[in-house]
Every structure is written in C-alpha cells, then in structure tokens.
Amino acid sequence: MAEPAKKVAQQTEDRLENLAETVREKFDKVTEGKYRDRIVAGRFAEDGDAGERDRAETERKQD
C-alpha cells in the first residue's frame, strides 16, 4: 500500500476508535452504566459461569 493510503487508513482507524469510545461513554451515561455492569457480572458468560449469570438475573429483576 502506498504511504498516503496507509496514512489515510491510520487516520480513519484512529477516528473510528475515538468515535467508539465516545459512543461507549454516552451509552453508559444514558443507561447509568447498568448495561455494562450486567455484562461484567456475567450475563453473557460461558455456560460454566451459570452462578454468576443467575445472580445477575436476580439483580436485574430487582431493578
């Protein structure tokens, strides 16, 4: 790939990374972080982590 094309590709990648971070921050602000907390708590965990998932499900029902 020619140097100008590499430079444009890198700039585009950087912009997309910045955009993704901005979207994450705004999403967390709107949802007050609850959605990300559920993911971290194991809502989308592997089958071996059913205990964590059950606890997260119980907490979600309480909200």
JSON list of C-alpha atoms in Angstrom, two decimals:
[
{"chain": "A", "resi": 1, "resn": "MET", "atom": "CA", "xyz": [0.00, 0.00, 0.00]},
{"chain": "A", "resi": 2, "resn": "ALA", "atom": "CA", "xyz": [1.35, 3.44, -0.84]},
{"chain": "A", "resi": 3, "resn": "GLU", "atom": "CA", "xyz": [2.33, 5.73, 2.01]},
{"chain": "A", "resi": 4, "resn": "PRO", "atom": "CA", "xyz": [-0.54, 8.24, 1.51]},
{"chain": "A", "resi": 5, "resn": "ALA", "atom": "CA", "xyz": [-3.05, 5.39, 1.58]},
{"chain": "A", "resi": 6, "resn": "LYS", "atom": "CA", "xyz": [-1.50, 4.00, 4.79]},
{"chain": "A", "resi": 7, "resn": "LYS", "atom": "CA", "xyz": [-1.71, 7.43, 6.37]},
{"chain": "A", "resi": 8, "resn": "VAL", "atom": "CA", "xyz": [-5.38, 7.81, 5.43]},
{"chain": "A", "resi": 9, "resn": "ALA", "atom": "CA", "xyz": [-6.14, 4.30, 6.71]},
{"chain": "A", "resi": 10, "resn": "GLN", "atom": "CA", "xyz": [-4.44, 5.05, 10.04]},
{"chain": "A", "resi": 11, "resn": "GLN", "atom": "CA", "xyz": [-6.29, 8.34, 10.43]},
{"chain": "A", "resi": 12, "resn": "THR", "atom": "CA", "xyz": [-9.58, 6.60, 9.69]},
{"chain": "A", "resi": 13, "resn": "GLU", "atom": "CA", "xyz": [-8.83, 3.88, 12.24]},
{"chain": "A", "resi": 14, "resn": "ASP", "atom": "CA", "xyz": [-7.95, 6.48, 14.87]},
{"chain": "A", "resi": 15, "resn": "ARG", "atom": "CA", "xyz": [-11.17, 8.39, 14.22]},
{"chain": "A", "resi": 16, "resn": "LEU", "atom": "CA", "xyz": [-13.24, 5.21, 14.47]},
{"chain": "A", "resi": 17, "resn": "GLU", "atom": "CA", "xyz": [-11.58, 4.29, 17.77]},
{"chain": "A", "resi": 18, "resn": "ASN", "atom": "CA", "xyz": [-12.33, 7.75, 19.14]},
{"chain": "A", "resi": 19, "resn": "LEU", "atom": "CA", "xyz": [-15.91, 7.52, 17.92]},
{"chain": "A", "resi": 20, "resn": "ALA", "atom": "CA", "xyz": [-16.37, 4.10, 19.52]},
{"chain": "A", "resi": 21, "resn": "GLU", "atom": "CA", "xyz": [-15.08, 5.39, 22.85]},
{"chain": "A", "resi": 22, "resn": "THR", "atom": "CA", "xyz": [-17.39, 8.41, 22.69]},
{"chain": "A", "resi": 23, "resn": "VAL", "atom": "CA", "xyz": [-20.37, 6.17, 21.93]},
{"chain": "A", "resi": 24, "resn": "ARG", "atom": "CA", "xyz": [-19.48, 3.88, 24.87]},
{"chain": "A", "resi": 25, "resn": "GLU", "atom": "CA", "xyz": [-19.23, 6.84, 27.23]},
{"chain": "A", "resi": 26, "resn": "LYS", "atom": "CA", "xyz": [-22.55, 8.32, 26.12]},
{"chain": "A", "resi": 27, "resn": "PHE", "atom": "CA", "xyz": [-24.27, 4.92, 26.26]},
{"chain": "A", "resi": 28, "resn": "ASP", "atom": "CA", "xyz": [-23.02, 4.39, 29.82]},
{"chain": "A", "resi": 29, "resn": "LYS", "atom": "CA", "xyz": [-24.25, 7.86, 30.76]},
{"chain": "A", "resi": 30, "resn": "VAL", "atom": "CA", "xyz": [-27.71, 7.19, 29.32]},
{"chain": "A", "resi": 31, "resn": "THR", "atom": "CA", "xyz": [-28.01, 3.74, 30.89]},
{"chain": "A", "resi": 32, "resn": "GLU", "atom": "CA", "xyz": [-26.21, 4.85, 34.06]},
{"chain": "A", "resi": 33, "resn": "GLY", "atom": "CA", "xyz": [-23.73, 2.03, 33.48]},
{"chain": "A", "resi": 34, "resn": "LYS", "atom": "CA", "xyz": [-26.28, -0.66, 34.27]},
{"chain": "A", "resi": 35, "resn": "TYR", "atom": "CA", "xyz": [-25.97, -2.48, 30.96]},
{"chain": "A", "resi": 36, "resn": "ARG", "atom": "CA", "xyz": [-22.18, -2.73, 31.15]},
{"chain": "A", "resi": 37, "resn": "ASP", "atom": "CA", "xyz": [-22.42, -3.82, 34.80]},
{"chain": "A", "resi": 38, "resn": "ARG", "atom": "CA", "xyz": [-24.70, -6.68, 33.79]},
{"chain": "A", "resi": 39, "resn": "ILE", "atom": "CA", "xyz": [-22.29, -7.80, 31.11]},
{"chain": "A", "resi": 40, "resn": "VAL", "atom": "CA", "xyz": [-19.37, -7.71, 33.53]},
{"chain": "A", "resi": 41, "resn": "ALA", "atom": "CA", "xyz": [-21.45, -9.55, 36.13]},
{"chain": "A", "resi": 42, "resn": "GLY", "atom": "CA", "xyz": [-21.74, -12.45, 33.73]},
{"chain": "A", "resi": 43, "resn": "ARG", "atom": "CA", "xyz": [-24.96, -12.07, 31.82]},
{"chain": "A", "resi": 44, "resn": "PHE", "atom": "CA", "xyz": [-23.14, -13.17, 28.67]},
{"chain": "A", "resi": 45, "resn": "ALA", "atom": "CA", "xyz": [-20.76, -15.54, 30.42]},
{"chain": "A", "resi": 46, "resn": "GLU", "atom": "CA", "xyz": [-19.96, -19.06, 29.30]},
{"chain": "A", "resi": 47, "resn": "ASP", "atom": "CA", "xyz": [-22.22, -21.89, 30.47]},
{"chain": "A", "resi": 48, "resn": "GLY", "atom": "CA", "xyz": [-19.74, -22.79, 33.22]},
{"chain": "A", "resi": 49, "resn": "ASP", "atom": "CA", "xyz": [-20.49, -19.44, 34.88]},
{"chain": "A", "resi": 50, "resn": "ALA", "atom": "CA", "xyz": [-24.20, -20.09, 35.46]},
{"chain": "A", "resi": 51, "resn": "GLY", "atom": "CA", "xyz": [-23.98, -18.99, 39.10]},
{"chain": "A", "resi": 52, "resn": "GLU", "atom": "CA", "xyz": [-22.81, -15.55, 38.15]},
{"chain": "A", "resi": 53, "resn": "ARG", "atom": "CA", "xyz": [-25.46, -15.33, 35.45]},
{"chain": "A", "resi": 54, "resn": "ASP", "atom": "CA", "xyz": [-28.21, -16.36, 37.89]},
{"chain": "A", "resi": 55, "resn": "ARG", "atom": "CA", "xyz": [-27.09, -13.70, 40.37]},
{"chain": "A", "resi": 56, "resn": "ALA", "atom": "CA", "xyz": [-27.10, -11.05, 37.64]},
{"chain": "A", "resi": 57, "resn": "GLU", "atom": "CA", "xyz": [-30.58, -12.16, 36.57]},
{"chain": "A", "resi": 58, "resn": "THR", "atom": "CA", "xyz": [-31.82, -11.83, 40.14]},
{"chain": "A", "resi": 59, "resn": "GLU", "atom": "CA", "xyz": [-30.33, -8.36, 40.47]},
{"chain": "A", "resi": 60, "resn": "ARG", "atom": "CA", "xyz": [-31.86, -7.29, 37.16]},
{"chain": "A", "resi": 61, "resn": "LYS", "atom": "CA", "xyz": [-35.32, -8.40, 38.31]},
{"chain": "A", "resi": 62, "resn": "GLN", "atom": "CA", "xyz": [-34.89, -6.31, 41.46]},
{"chain": "A", "resi": 63, "resn": "ASP", "atom": "CA", "xyz": [-34.16, -3.16, 39.39]}
]
